[in-house]
Structures are given as C-alpha cells and as structure tokens.
Amino acid sequence: MKYIFVTGGVVSSLGKGLAAAALGTLLERRGLRVLMQKFDPYLNVDPGTMSPFQHGEVYVLDDGAETDLDLGHYERFTSGRLSRLNNITSGQVYETVIKNEREGVYLGATVQVIPHVTDVIKGRIYEVAKRDDIDIIITEIGGTTGDIEGLPFLEALRQFKDEVGHENVAFIHATLVPYIQAAEELKTKPTQQSVAKLREIGIAPDVILCRSEHPIDQDVRKKISMFCNVRPEAVIPFLDVMGTIYRAPLNLHDQHLDDIICARLGLVTPDPDLLEWRNMVDRIVNPSHSVKIGVVGKYIDLKDAYKSIYESLTHAGAANDALVDIVRIDSSDIEEFGAAKYLEKVSGILIPGGFGDRGIEGKILAAQYARENGIPYFGVCLGMQIATIEFARHACGLERAHSTEFDEGTPHPVICLLEDQKDVQDKGGTMRLGTWETKMRPDSKSAKLYGKTSVNERHRHRYELNQNYLSLFEEKGMRLAGTSPDGKLGEIVEIPSHPFFIAVQFHPEFQSKPTAPHPLFKGFVAAALEKRG
C-alpha cells in the first residue's frame, strides 16, 4: 500500500481537494486502484448540521455519511465508492477518545493528544488500508498548516510515515504564491514560511503546488526549490483552470505531477490513458449549443451550496453537446417581483434541496411558472415537495396546501414528517440518509431515462409525500412514478402531459460523473434544449 497526503498552507480554499482528486484521476488512468480520504480539523462531528453559508453543500455517501463537499470531487474524479471511513473530523476523533476513556479502554492512563488522539487518526488510515482492492490511499488534510486544530492530524501523519516507511509515503503541499500589484512581482515568502512550519512538525513535502493567478516562471520555481528543499521540477504551478475544473488533471499531467509521485513511491506504470477525459473536456469547453437553466434556491450567493447540482448540469451539458448557462435565481426575489421577470428567458427550471421556510413561496411560484408555461422542470428533494405543494394549490384547488415543515396548521398537509422521524430529537445524522431503492412504473418517463425500473439513489430528508392525496393528484394529471419497494414512500412524481416535469425525493446529483452523466440530468438538459428550439 502507498499513501499520499495533501496539505495546504498560507490560506484556505487553495484547491487541495481538487488537486487531490485530479491526482486520483491520473493515477487511476495509469491502471492503479485509488481510494480517497478527507480529514477535517473542525470540531463538528460531521457537516450535517452546518449552514451552507459556513461550509457549502453536505455531500451524502452510500452508507448515509454526511460529509465534506470535497468527497464529491473525489467520487466525480475517480471510480472509488466512498463510505464514512473516508471522512473524519476532530469531532469524531475526540468523541471516540472520550468514549474509550469512559469505557476503560485506556486502563486508567492519563488521556492525552499524544498518543491517544493521534492513534485514533492513524487508526482511520489503517482501517481503510485493510481493503485489498486498492493500491493507493490519497488523504487530504483540511485547514491550513499552523492552525492549532490541525496540529494533531499533522503529528499523526509524521508518526504514520515512520511506521509504514518513508518509501511508501509522499507529501504534497499546496501554498499560495501571491502577486503584489504595487511591486509587480510574485512573492515566495508565504510559501517558504508555510513549508518551514510543516518541517518544524517533522514533515518535508515532496511536491509543492503553487496556487497563483499569474504564471510562475522558472526563476520563482528555483527560488522556492532552494528555500524549501524540494527539487525544481517538483515545484509545480497550480494556476486557475480555464473553462472547467476538469482540465485540472490534464494541466497537472502536463506538469508531470503523476510522474513525480510514481517515481517517489517506486511505482512502475504505463502513461495514463487520458483520451476519454480529454474528449469529455473538449465537449465541455467547445460545445455546439447552449441553453439557459434557471436554478431557483435560497443559497444562490454561495456557489458551493449547490456544488453537485451545478457539476451534474455541466456533465449533462457535455453529454448533449451543449453549454449549460446556469442562471442563479434567489427565490426571495421571485416572491418580491414575480416569476416571469426571472424565468421568462430560461429553457429549464431546477429547484434543488434545502431546509427552512425562507424563499419557499418563491420556489412555489417558480414551479407554477414551469408547469403552466410548459418549461422543463426538475425538482430535487425539496424541489419535489415544492412541486407537490404547488400542484395541490393551483391544479387541485387545495388552498393553503403545504408541508408541515413550514406550516404545522395547514389544512392540507400534502408533505408530512416521515413516520420514523416523529420521535427524533437530535438534528445530526438522524434524517433518512444514504442509498435506498426506488421502484418505477415501467411506463414512466423516469424509467425510460434510466433504462430500467429499479435504481438505488442517495437520500437526505425528513419529510415525505402524503399519499392520502394521490387519487386527487392522479385525477388532475400528476402521478406517482416511483416509490420505495414497499410502496409506502413516494420517490418520484411526474406530469405526463408536460414536456418534462419530473421531481424526485432523492439526490441524483450525488451519483453523476463527468464521463457518466446522471440520466435524469441528461434528460432534463435534452428537454431544455428542445424547448429552446
């Protein structure tokens, strides 16, 4: 087993996750079996209860783990299926240590950061390494080198390197090389200081990724090489990617990152087969068509809040040889100024998941606009519930129809709390989470798009469709197209008379890949292109 650790310095948001995922792509396409992992230093047990404004989207895995959005990058860029073992936070670490102390695992010893906390961190790597179907584990360390909460993780890696042998471990350190406009030059001192901080802990990077908005010439690379004790060729510019993030593996391959890592770890492999990846990137950056898709949400100002939705639309656009021009629309603006002002020029409307009552009425107006004007509509999670509420109000005449999440006193609770959620008090990790099976009507549009009548999709919700209203919905033109295998939970609703009106309770965006777009997103973009004409 070989291990690669990706750390970051100077500032956060340098793209460590993207760099780690891109390296995973390159190594997989050399024929190696790669699995990825993320260590997050924050004290939350998981990001499930964190605001999207704080942390972006919550990415859900097959086993129901609520994780950092970087795991979405990992699954999109590589073929590895991840589990809760592939993400650990300081909260989980300390929770485990305290539980062990309470149970007497430490036999009365004084519990300390070293060795007890670091042992738990190392234990997670060893646990993942038990799998016999992988050759390399790539682990990204969240946060910034020098942060107090990240020190136990870096100390654990220093110990781990000695335990498994230096020849089996490679360190990649991402830093910022800022351009100072007044001096008209790039500054290497932040990188030098960051690497010095890392070396104080006992870790020497094998590769330095230099994040910058300006080209980094050989003189700057040589300077970083000299002061950071890294070979010049291992000082690699990591510039902003043009057009799409999926260029990142190609750019890093051009800089020989995968060659350097393979040499460092003694791996003899063929050159990566990147033909399929290059073709996919070409379809994204050089499409024949374009189409406007309106995404109506409440976290529009924060790009990462709907990261997987946006990426899935990009994948579907490439599959349809089209640029998807995403129009981000705040649902609160629709409440104030009406739907037509924001939606009359889009060819498709998507409402993603979310929580809380802010902007709900704006989303309902958007769904109504799509339904009444024949605009392709795709609802995801809350977007399905919104479609149901809108249909109940305006097609079925049920005034004040609503979800009990937003109006407990509604006379028509067309969306209500899941039965097994009624006694739940804790907020973290208690929703209906992870992969569940959906059975579809053979004559449904969804089944035709999937090419089968049974699928497994990932969920994250507490509320469900109230099936007491199904007969009325059917009578008025909306039908239940997919359910749980026992038929008790509604998973997909459709309006057959509409050009494209599909809303799903699950999150299909968590299983879309650039080289394998999700069929529902692909069908939605195709319908939007047809609507555009």
Short mmCIF file of C-alpha atoms in Angstrom, two decimals:
data_model
loop_
_atom_site.label_atom_id
_atom_site.label_comp_id
_atom_site.label_asym_id
_atom_site.label_seq_id
_atom_site.Cartn_x
_atom_site.Cartn_y
_atom_site.Cartn_z
CA MET A 1 0.00 0.00 0.00
CA LYS A 2 1.17 3.51 -0.87
CA TYR A 3 -0.01 6.68 0.83
CA ILE A 4 -0.22 10.26 -0.44
CA PHE A 5 -1.05 13.13 1.92
CA VAL A 6 -2.14 16.53 0.61
CA THR A 7 -1.73 19.50 2.96
CA GLY A 8 -2.21 23.23 2.50
CA GLY A 9 -0.66 26.42 3.77
CA VAL A 10 -0.92 30.22 3.81
CA VAL A 11 -4.71 30.41 3.27
CA SER A 12 -7.68 28.09 2.89
CA SER A 13 -9.60 27.43 -0.36
CA LEU A 14 -6.44 26.77 -2.37
CA GLY A 15 -7.98 23.81 -4.18
CA LYS A 16 -6.36 20.98 -2.20
CA GLY A 17 -9.44 18.83 -2.77
CA LEU A 18 -9.41 19.48 -6.49
CA ALA A 19 -5.67 18.77 -6.69
CA ALA A 20 -6.06 15.53 -4.73
CA ALA A 21 -8.99 14.43 -6.91
CA ALA A 22 -7.11 15.32 -10.11
CA LEU A 23 -4.12 13.26 -8.98
CA GLY A 24 -6.53 10.40 -8.28
CA THR A 25 -7.75 10.64 -11.87
CA LEU A 26 -4.21 10.46 -13.25
CA LEU A 27 -3.19 7.50 -11.09
CA GLU A 28 -6.37 5.58 -11.90
CA ARG A 29 -5.77 6.06 -15.59
CA ARG A 30 -2.33 4.59 -15.12
CA GLY A 31 -4.07 1.40 -14.01
CA LEU A 32 -3.73 1.91 -10.24
CA ARG A 33 -6.59 1.38 -7.79
CA VAL A 34 -7.11 4.60 -5.85
CA LEU A 35 -9.18 5.43 -2.78
CA MET A 36 -9.51 8.91 -1.35
CA GLN A 37 -9.98 10.24 2.15
CA LYS A 38 -10.54 13.61 3.88
CA PHE A 39 -9.51 14.68 7.40
CA ASP A 40 -11.31 17.79 8.66
CA PRO A 41 -9.96 19.56 11.76
CA TYR A 42 -13.23 21.24 12.79
CA LEU A 43 -14.94 20.03 15.98
CA ASN A 44 -18.32 19.27 14.42
CA VAL A 45 -18.92 15.53 14.32
CA ASP A 46 -19.91 15.99 10.66
CA PRO A 47 -21.03 18.90 8.47
CA GLY A 48 -24.66 17.74 8.51
CA THR A 49 -25.87 20.49 10.84
CA MET A 50 -23.65 23.25 9.43
CA SER A 51 -25.11 26.12 7.41
CA PRO A 52 -24.30 26.03 3.68
CA PHE A 53 -23.05 29.61 4.14
CA GLN A 54 -20.43 28.19 6.51
CA HIS A 55 -19.43 25.05 4.67
CA GLY A 56 -21.12 24.70 1.30
CA GLU A 57 -23.20 21.64 0.47
CA VAL A 58 -23.34 18.49 2.55
CA TYR A 59 -22.34 15.56 0.39
CA VAL A 60 -24.05 12.24 1.22
CA LEU A 61 -22.41 8.84 0.68
CA ASP A 62 -24.00 5.44 0.00
CA ASP A 63 -23.91 4.45 3.67
CA GLY A 64 -25.59 7.68 4.78
CA ALA A 65 -22.50 9.54 5.96
CA GLU A 66 -22.90 13.32 5.72
CA THR A 67 -19.53 14.60 4.58
CA ASP A 68 -17.49 17.49 3.26
CA LEU A 69 -18.14 18.56 -0.34
CA ASP A 70 -14.60 17.56 -1.30
CA LEU A 71 -15.75 13.94 -1.19
CA GLY A 72 -17.98 14.88 -4.10
CA HIS A 73 -14.87 15.87 -6.04
CA TYR A 74 -13.30 12.53 -5.11
CA GLU A 75 -16.24 10.48 -6.40
CA ARG A 76 -16.64 12.55 -9.56
CA PHE A 77 -12.95 12.39 -10.48
CA THR A 78 -12.34 8.73 -9.55
CA SER A 79 -14.28 5.47 -9.60
CA GLY A 80 -13.92 4.80 -5.86
CA ARG A 81 -17.16 4.41 -3.87
CA LEU A 82 -16.59 6.10 -0.53
CA SER A 83 -18.00 5.39 2.92
CA ARG A 84 -18.00 7.03 6.34
CA LEU A 85 -14.49 5.63 6.81
CA ASN A 86 -13.27 8.07 4.16
CA ASN A 87 -14.06 11.22 6.16
CA ILE A 88 -13.13 12.01 9.76
CA THR A 89 -13.38 15.22 11.76
CA SER A 90 -11.81 16.34 15.02
CA GLY A 91 -15.29 15.97 16.49
CA GLN A 92 -15.36 12.28 15.58
CA VAL A 93 -11.81 11.81 16.87
CA TYR A 94 -12.45 13.36 20.27
CA GLU A 95 -15.84 11.64 20.52
CA THR A 96 -14.06 8.30 20.06
CA VAL A 97 -11.32 9.14 22.57
CA ILE A 98 -13.80 10.21 25.25
CA LYS A 99 -15.97 7.14 24.62
CA ASN A 100 -12.90 4.92 25.01
CA GLU A 101 -11.92 6.67 28.25
CA ARG A 102 -15.42 6.24 29.68
CA GLU A 103 -15.38 2.53 28.80
CA GLY A 104 -11.98 1.99 30.41
CA VAL A 105 -10.19 1.18 27.18
CA TYR A 106 -7.13 3.13 28.31
CA LEU A 107 -6.84 1.16 31.58
CA GLY A 108 -6.67 4.24 33.79
CA ALA A 109 -3.98 6.05 31.80
CA THR A 110 -3.92 9.82 31.55
CA VAL A 111 -5.60 10.58 28.22
CA GLN A 112 -3.53 12.90 26.03
CA VAL A 113 -3.33 14.19 22.48
CA ILE A 114 -0.24 12.00 22.02
CA PRO A 115 -0.71 9.07 21.81
CA HIS A 116 -4.48 8.71 22.21
CA VAL A 117 -5.80 11.32 19.77
CA THR A 118 -3.11 10.64 17.17
CA ASP A 119 -3.73 6.89 17.47
CA VAL A 120 -7.38 7.36 16.53
CA ILE A 121 -6.38 9.42 13.49
CA LYS A 122 -3.82 6.87 12.36
CA GLY A 123 -6.33 4.11 13.04
CA ARG A 124 -8.67 5.52 10.44
CA ILE A 125 -5.95 5.28 7.77
CA TYR A 126 -5.10 1.73 8.80
CA GLU A 127 -8.79 0.78 8.76
CA VAL A 128 -9.22 1.98 5.19
CA ALA A 129 -5.94 0.28 4.21
CA LYS A 130 -7.40 -3.13 5.14
CA ARG A 131 -9.22 -3.19 1.80
CA ASP A 132 -7.50 -5.49 -0.67
CA ASP A 133 -8.92 -3.79 -3.76
CA ILE A 134 -6.81 -0.61 -3.62
CA ASP A 135 -3.17 0.27 -4.28
CA ILE A 136 -3.03 3.88 -3.11
CA ILE A 137 -4.80 5.97 -0.48
CA ILE A 138 -4.83 9.74 -1.09
CA THR A 139 -5.68 11.70 2.06
CA GLU A 140 -6.41 15.42 2.07
CA ILE A 141 -5.88 17.30 5.32
CA GLY A 142 -8.33 20.16 5.70
CA GLY A 143 -7.45 23.54 7.13
CA THR A 144 -4.15 25.40 6.95
CA THR A 145 -0.76 24.35 8.27
CA GLY A 146 -0.16 26.18 11.54
CA ASP A 147 -3.81 26.14 12.65
CA ILE A 148 -3.96 24.86 16.21
CA GLU A 149 -6.81 22.43 15.49
CA GLY A 150 -4.85 20.78 12.67
CA LEU A 151 -1.71 20.01 14.65
CA PRO A 152 -2.85 16.57 15.93
CA PHE A 153 -3.50 15.46 12.35
CA LEU A 154 -0.08 16.54 11.13
CA GLU A 155 1.60 14.89 14.13
CA ALA A 156 -0.32 11.70 13.35
CA LEU A 157 0.97 11.79 9.77
CA ARG A 158 4.53 12.28 10.98
CA GLN A 159 4.21 9.17 13.15
CA PHE A 160 2.45 7.25 10.37
CA LYS A 161 5.26 7.95 7.91
CA ASP A 162 7.78 6.37 10.30
CA GLU A 163 5.53 3.37 10.94
CA VAL A 164 4.90 2.39 7.30
CA GLY A 165 8.25 3.53 5.90
CA HIS A 166 9.27 6.72 4.14
CA GLU A 167 9.42 4.91 0.80
CA ASN A 168 5.65 4.30 0.97
CA VAL A 169 4.57 7.86 1.75
CA ALA A 170 4.54 11.05 -0.33
CA PHE A 171 3.57 14.52 0.83
CA ILE A 172 2.13 17.22 -1.43
CA HIS A 173 1.84 20.73 -0.02
CA ALA A 174 -0.35 23.38 -1.68
CA THR A 175 0.52 27.02 -0.99
CA LEU A 176 -0.32 30.47 -2.24
CA VAL A 177 2.14 32.46 -4.33
CA PRO A 178 0.55 35.91 -4.32
CA TYR A 179 1.13 38.59 -6.93
CA ILE A 180 1.73 42.02 -5.38
CA GLN A 181 0.42 44.57 -7.85
CA ALA A 182 2.40 47.52 -6.42
CA ALA A 183 5.69 45.63 -6.76
CA GLU A 184 4.59 43.84 -9.94
CA GLU A 185 6.06 40.56 -8.77
CA LEU A 186 5.19 37.21 -7.28
CA LYS A 187 6.15 36.69 -3.63
CA THR A 188 7.54 33.36 -2.42
CA LYS A 189 7.89 34.22 1.26
CA PRO A 190 4.42 32.90 2.26
CA THR A 191 5.33 29.55 0.71
CA GLN A 192 8.69 29.50 2.45
CA GLN A 193 7.07 30.22 5.81
CA SER A 194 4.37 27.60 5.30
CA VAL A 195 6.87 24.89 4.39
CA ALA A 196 9.05 25.89 7.34
CA LYS A 197 6.04 25.44 9.61
CA LEU A 198 5.45 21.99 8.16
CA ARG A 199 9.08 20.98 8.56
CA GLU A 200 9.03 22.07 12.22
CA ILE A 201 6.45 19.33 12.75
CA GLY A 202 8.72 16.82 11.04
CA ILE A 203 7.14 16.65 7.61
CA ALA A 204 9.06 17.59 4.46
CA PRO A 205 6.95 17.94 1.30
CA ASP A 206 7.96 16.01 -1.80
CA VAL A 207 5.93 18.28 -4.09
CA ILE A 208 4.84 21.90 -3.70
CA LEU A 209 1.76 23.01 -5.65
CA CYS A 210 1.94 26.77 -6.14
CA ARG A 211 -1.52 28.28 -6.37
CA SER A 212 -1.48 31.53 -8.27
CA GLU A 213 -3.46 33.64 -10.70
CA HIS A 214 -0.26 34.62 -12.53
CA PRO A 215 2.20 32.42 -14.45
CA ILE A 216 5.13 31.22 -12.33
CA ASP A 217 8.41 31.36 -14.18
CA GLN A 218 11.48 29.18 -13.70
CA ASP A 219 13.28 31.73 -11.52
CA VAL A 220 10.43 31.74 -9.00
CA ARG A 221 10.29 27.94 -9.02
CA LYS A 222 14.05 27.70 -8.45
CA LYS A 223 13.82 30.12 -5.54
CA ILE A 224 11.05 28.08 -3.89
CA SER A 225 13.04 24.92 -4.58
CA MET A 226 16.15 26.28 -2.90
CA PHE A 227 14.46 27.65 0.23
CA CYS A 228 12.05 24.73 0.67
CA ASN A 229 14.47 21.90 -0.13
CA VAL A 230 12.33 20.49 -2.95
CA ARG A 231 13.60 19.64 -6.42
CA PRO A 232 12.82 22.38 -9.02
CA GLU A 233 10.70 20.04 -11.14
CA ALA A 234 8.62 19.23 -8.03
CA VAL A 235 7.64 22.89 -7.62
CA ILE A 236 4.52 22.82 -9.76
CA PRO A 237 2.37 25.81 -10.78
CA PHE A 238 -1.30 25.21 -10.00
CA LEU A 239 -2.97 28.04 -11.89
CA ASP A 240 -6.67 28.77 -12.30
CA VAL A 241 -8.13 26.27 -14.77
CA MET A 242 -9.77 27.78 -17.84
CA GLY A 243 -13.28 26.77 -18.84
CA THR A 244 -13.79 23.84 -16.47
CA ILE A 245 -12.28 22.27 -13.37
CA TYR A 246 -11.99 19.03 -15.32
CA ARG A 247 -8.92 20.46 -17.02
CA ALA A 248 -7.06 20.10 -13.72
CA PRO A 249 -5.84 16.50 -14.29
CA LEU A 250 -4.63 17.42 -17.77
CA ASN A 251 -2.80 20.52 -16.51
CA LEU A 252 -1.14 18.63 -13.67
CA HIS A 253 -0.15 15.81 -16.03
CA ASP A 254 1.47 18.38 -18.32
CA GLN A 255 3.48 19.48 -15.26
CA HIS A 256 4.46 15.80 -14.66
CA LEU A 257 2.87 15.57 -11.19
CA ASP A 258 1.89 11.93 -11.68
CA ASP A 259 5.36 11.05 -13.00
CA ILE A 260 6.99 12.63 -9.94
CA ILE A 261 4.68 10.85 -7.50
CA CYS A 262 5.12 7.46 -9.19
CA ALA A 263 8.90 7.87 -9.12
CA ARG A 264 8.82 8.94 -5.47
CA LEU A 265 6.78 5.87 -4.48
CA GLY A 266 8.59 3.39 -6.73
CA LEU A 267 5.53 2.72 -8.91
CA VAL A 268 6.16 1.43 -12.42
CA THR A 269 3.09 2.08 -14.57
CA PRO A 270 2.23 2.95 -18.17
CA ASP A 271 1.42 6.54 -19.09
CA PRO A 272 -2.16 7.47 -18.20
CA ASP A 273 -4.84 6.82 -20.80
CA LEU A 274 -6.47 10.26 -20.91
CA LEU A 275 -8.26 10.07 -24.27
CA GLU A 276 -11.77 9.72 -22.78
CA TRP A 277 -11.06 12.51 -20.29
CA ARG A 278 -9.70 14.85 -22.99
CA ASN A 279 -12.77 14.19 -25.16
CA MET A 280 -15.06 14.99 -22.22
CA VAL A 281 -13.21 18.25 -21.51
CA ASP A 282 -13.41 19.19 -25.19
CA ARG A 283 -17.19 18.69 -25.18
CA ILE A 284 -17.48 20.98 -22.15
CA VAL A 285 -15.30 23.82 -23.47
CA ASN A 286 -16.23 23.57 -27.17
CA PRO A 287 -19.96 22.74 -27.29
CA SER A 288 -22.13 23.15 -30.38
CA HIS A 289 -25.15 24.50 -28.49
CA SER A 290 -26.05 26.42 -25.35
CA VAL A 291 -29.09 26.50 -23.09
CA LYS A 292 -30.14 28.61 -20.09
CA ILE A 293 -31.17 26.69 -16.97
CA GLY A 294 -32.62 28.60 -14.03
CA VAL A 295 -31.63 27.22 -10.62
CA VAL A 296 -34.01 28.64 -8.02
CA GLY A 297 -32.70 28.44 -4.45
CA LYS A 298 -32.02 30.32 -1.23
CA TYR A 299 -28.22 29.98 -1.11
CA ILE A 300 -27.60 31.37 -4.59
CA ASP A 301 -24.88 33.79 -3.47
CA LEU A 302 -22.72 30.87 -2.34
CA LYS A 303 -21.54 28.77 -5.27
CA ASP A 304 -20.58 25.75 -3.15
CA ALA A 305 -24.07 25.42 -1.63
CA TYR A 306 -25.29 23.59 -4.76
CA LYS A 307 -21.92 22.34 -5.98
CA SER A 308 -23.06 18.85 -7.04
CA ILE A 309 -26.14 20.26 -8.81
CA TYR A 310 -24.02 22.62 -10.88
CA GLU A 311 -21.48 19.91 -11.71
CA SER A 312 -24.25 17.49 -12.74
CA LEU A 313 -25.67 20.10 -15.11
CA THR A 314 -22.19 20.51 -16.60
CA HIS A 315 -21.93 16.72 -17.09
CA ALA A 316 -25.37 16.61 -18.71
CA GLY A 317 -24.49 19.54 -20.95
CA ALA A 318 -21.38 17.76 -22.22
CA ALA A 319 -23.46 14.66 -22.96
CA ASN A 320 -25.83 16.84 -25.03
CA ASP A 321 -23.00 18.77 -26.72
CA ALA A 322 -24.23 21.93 -25.03
CA LEU A 323 -23.02 24.64 -22.72
CA VAL A 324 -25.38 24.89 -19.76
CA ASP A 325 -25.63 28.56 -18.86
CA ILE A 326 -26.74 28.41 -15.22
CA VAL A 327 -28.88 31.36 -14.17
CA ARG A 328 -28.81 31.55 -10.37
CA ILE A 329 -32.09 32.93 -9.05
CA ASP A 330 -32.84 33.79 -5.43
CA SER A 331 -36.33 32.53 -4.63
CA SER A 332 -36.89 35.53 -2.33
CA ASP A 333 -36.57 37.80 -5.38
CA ILE A 334 -39.33 35.85 -7.12
CA GLU A 335 -41.55 36.38 -4.06
CA GLU A 336 -40.99 40.12 -4.35
CA PHE A 337 -41.04 40.71 -8.10
CA GLY A 338 -42.78 37.65 -9.61
CA ALA A 339 -41.57 34.60 -11.54
CA ALA A 340 -41.77 35.94 -15.08
CA LYS A 341 -39.13 38.61 -14.52
CA TYR A 342 -36.50 35.95 -13.74
CA LEU A 343 -37.73 32.89 -15.65
CA GLU A 344 -39.08 34.09 -18.99
CA LYS A 345 -35.71 33.64 -20.73
CA VAL A 346 -34.71 30.25 -19.32
CA SER A 347 -35.41 26.95 -21.07
CA GLY A 348 -35.39 24.80 -17.93
CA ILE A 349 -36.09 25.31 -14.23
CA LEU A 350 -34.44 23.33 -11.45
CA ILE A 351 -35.28 23.61 -7.75
CA PRO A 352 -32.65 21.90 -5.54
CA GLY A 353 -32.86 20.65 -1.96
CA GLY A 354 -32.84 22.81 1.13
CA PHE A 355 -34.27 23.45 4.57
CA GLY A 356 -36.12 26.31 6.27
CA ASP A 357 -39.08 28.41 5.17
CA ARG A 358 -37.23 31.40 3.70
CA GLY A 359 -37.99 31.74 0.00
CA ILE A 360 -40.43 28.82 -0.10
CA GLU A 361 -43.26 30.81 -1.69
CA GLY A 362 -40.86 31.99 -4.40
CA LYS A 363 -39.99 28.39 -5.21
CA ILE A 364 -43.69 27.52 -5.40
CA LEU A 365 -44.20 30.38 -7.86
CA ALA A 366 -41.26 29.08 -9.94
CA ALA A 367 -42.75 25.57 -10.07
CA GLN A 368 -46.13 27.03 -11.08
CA TYR A 369 -44.49 29.06 -13.84
CA ALA A 370 -42.74 25.97 -15.19
CA ARG A 371 -45.89 23.84 -15.08
CA GLU A 372 -48.21 26.38 -16.66
CA ASN A 373 -45.79 27.50 -19.38
CA GLY A 374 -44.51 24.08 -20.47
CA ILE A 375 -40.95 24.78 -19.33
CA PRO A 376 -38.96 21.63 -18.41
CA TYR A 377 -38.92 21.29 -14.63
CA PHE A 378 -36.64 19.17 -12.48
CA GLY A 379 -37.19 19.11 -8.72
CA VAL A 380 -34.65 17.58 -6.34
CA CYS A 381 -35.61 16.66 -2.75
CA LEU A 382 -37.26 19.90 -1.55
CA GLY A 383 -37.84 20.60 -5.25
CA MET A 384 -40.15 17.56 -5.36
CA GLN A 385 -42.04 18.72 -2.27
CA ILE A 386 -42.38 22.22 -3.78
CA ALA A 387 -43.81 20.74 -7.00
CA THR A 388 -46.34 18.75 -4.97
CA ILE A 389 -47.42 21.75 -2.88
CA GLU A 390 -47.78 23.93 -5.99
CA PHE A 391 -49.85 21.29 -7.80
CA ALA A 392 -52.10 20.79 -4.80
CA ARG A 393 -52.79 24.51 -4.53
CA HIS A 394 -53.20 25.54 -8.14
CA ALA A 395 -54.22 22.38 -10.03
CA CYS A 396 -56.26 20.67 -7.30
CA GLY A 397 -57.73 23.77 -5.67
CA LEU A 398 -56.47 22.93 -2.17
CA GLU A 399 -55.92 26.39 -0.73
CA ARG A 400 -53.21 26.61 1.94
CA ALA A 401 -51.85 23.19 0.99
CA HIS A 402 -48.35 23.00 2.42
CA SER A 403 -45.69 20.92 4.11
CA THR A 404 -45.94 20.53 7.88
CA GLU A 405 -42.28 21.55 7.95
CA PHE A 406 -43.35 25.10 7.09
CA ASP A 407 -46.97 25.22 8.33
CA GLU A 408 -47.94 22.78 11.07
CA GLY A 409 -51.53 24.01 10.93
CA THR A 410 -52.06 23.55 7.19
CA PRO A 411 -55.49 22.06 6.38
CA HIS A 412 -53.91 20.05 3.54
CA PRO A 413 -50.55 18.55 4.62
CA VAL A 414 -49.54 17.17 1.23
CA ILE A 415 -45.99 16.85 2.61
CA CYS A 416 -45.60 15.48 6.13
CA LEU A 417 -42.97 14.16 8.51
CA LEU A 418 -41.66 10.65 7.93
CA GLU A 419 -43.23 8.26 10.44
CA ASP A 420 -39.91 7.16 11.91
CA GLN A 421 -38.86 10.84 12.35
CA LYS A 422 -41.68 11.81 14.71
CA ASP A 423 -39.82 10.97 17.92
CA VAL A 424 -36.39 12.14 16.74
CA GLN A 425 -34.89 14.93 18.85
CA ASP A 426 -31.24 15.15 17.71
CA LYS A 427 -30.52 17.01 14.47
CA GLY A 428 -27.21 15.47 13.41
CA GLY A 429 -27.22 12.25 11.37
CA THR A 430 -30.87 11.46 12.06
CA MET A 431 -32.56 12.05 8.68
CA ARG A 432 -33.38 9.37 6.13
CA LEU A 433 -29.86 9.12 4.78
CA GLY A 434 -27.88 7.10 2.26
CA THR A 435 -28.81 4.78 -0.57
CA TRP A 436 -32.35 3.43 -0.84
CA GLU A 437 -34.04 1.56 -3.66
CA THR A 438 -36.71 3.14 -5.85
CA LYS A 439 -39.14 1.12 -7.97
CA MET A 440 -40.55 2.90 -11.02
CA ARG A 441 -43.61 2.46 -13.21
CA PRO A 442 -42.43 0.88 -16.46
CA ASP A 443 -44.37 3.47 -18.47
CA SER A 444 -42.88 6.44 -16.61
CA LYS A 445 -40.54 8.94 -18.23
CA SER A 446 -38.06 8.35 -15.40
CA ALA A 447 -37.88 4.61 -16.12
CA LYS A 448 -37.30 5.36 -19.79
CA LEU A 449 -34.47 7.75 -18.97
CA TYR A 450 -32.84 5.28 -16.59
CA GLY A 451 -33.43 2.36 -18.95
CA LYS A 452 -34.64 0.24 -16.02
CA THR A 453 -37.38 0.16 -13.40
CA SER A 454 -35.26 -0.16 -10.24
CA VAL A 455 -32.49 2.17 -9.10
CA ASN A 456 -30.57 2.94 -5.93
CA GLU A 457 -30.24 6.64 -5.11
CA ARG A 458 -29.00 8.66 -2.15
CA HIS A 459 -31.38 10.45 0.21
CA ARG A 460 -31.29 13.22 2.80
CA HIS A 461 -34.70 14.26 4.08
CA ARG A 462 -37.20 14.12 6.96
CA TYR A 463 -40.46 14.80 5.12
CA GLU A 464 -42.39 12.75 2.58
CA LEU A 465 -45.28 12.87 0.14
CA ASN A 466 -48.64 12.33 1.84
CA GLN A 467 -50.17 9.54 -0.24
CA ASN A 468 -53.68 10.28 1.02
CA TYR A 469 -53.82 12.87 -1.77
CA LEU A 470 -52.64 10.59 -4.57
CA SER A 471 -56.04 9.85 -6.10
CA LEU A 472 -56.76 13.57 -6.42
CA PHE A 473 -53.33 14.22 -7.90
CA GLU A 474 -53.83 11.42 -10.45
CA GLU A 475 -57.23 12.80 -11.36
CA LYS A 476 -55.72 16.23 -12.03
CA GLY A 477 -52.73 14.97 -14.01
CA MET A 478 -49.80 14.33 -11.65
CA ARG A 479 -48.83 10.76 -10.98
CA LEU A 480 -46.55 8.91 -8.65
CA ALA A 481 -43.90 7.43 -10.92
CA GLY A 482 -41.58 5.87 -8.31
CA THR A 483 -41.86 4.55 -4.77
CA SER A 484 -39.90 2.67 -2.16
CA PRO A 485 -40.09 -1.11 -2.77
CA ASP A 486 -42.94 -1.47 -0.26
CA GLY A 487 -44.83 1.38 -1.89
CA LYS A 488 -45.09 3.37 1.33
CA LEU A 489 -42.81 6.27 0.36
CA GLY A 490 -43.21 8.42 -2.72
CA GLU A 491 -39.91 8.89 -4.54
CA ILE A 492 -40.77 10.36 -7.98
CA VAL A 493 -43.68 12.43 -9.29
CA GLU A 494 -44.29 13.28 -12.93
CA ILE A 495 -46.80 15.17 -15.06
CA PRO A 496 -47.13 13.01 -18.22
CA SER A 497 -48.83 15.75 -20.26
CA HIS A 498 -45.96 18.17 -19.64
CA PRO A 499 -42.88 18.23 -21.97
CA PHE A 500 -40.67 17.40 -18.97
CA PHE A 501 -41.87 17.59 -15.39
CA ILE A 502 -40.00 15.22 -13.08
CA ALA A 503 -39.40 15.72 -9.37
CA VAL A 504 -37.53 13.27 -7.15
CA GLN A 505 -37.21 12.93 -3.38
CA PHE A 506 -33.62 11.67 -3.62
CA HIS A 507 -30.42 13.43 -4.69
CA PRO A 508 -29.34 12.18 -8.14
CA GLU A 509 -26.58 14.81 -8.27
CA PHE A 510 -24.51 12.71 -5.86
CA GLN A 511 -24.03 9.98 -8.47
CA SER A 512 -23.28 11.98 -11.60
CA LYS A 513 -19.79 11.88 -13.09
CA PRO A 514 -18.24 13.89 -15.94
CA THR A 515 -17.75 10.74 -18.01
CA ALA A 516 -21.06 9.17 -16.87
CA PRO A 517 -23.74 11.88 -16.53
CA HIS A 518 -26.80 11.06 -14.45
CA PRO A 519 -29.67 10.03 -16.79
CA LEU A 520 -32.24 12.35 -15.20
CA PHE A 521 -29.97 15.39 -15.54
CA LYS A 522 -29.10 14.32 -19.07
CA GLY A 523 -32.79 14.03 -19.96
CA PHE A 524 -33.60 17.36 -18.31
CA VAL A 525 -30.95 19.24 -20.30
CA ALA A 526 -32.07 17.50 -23.50
CA ALA A 527 -35.65 18.65 -22.83
CA ALA A 528 -34.44 22.20 -22.17
CA LEU A 529 -32.55 22.19 -25.47
CA GLU A 530 -35.70 21.03 -27.24
CA LYS A 531 -37.72 23.76 -25.53
CA ARG A 532 -35.18 26.35 -26.62
CA GLY A 533 -35.60 25.07 -30.16
#
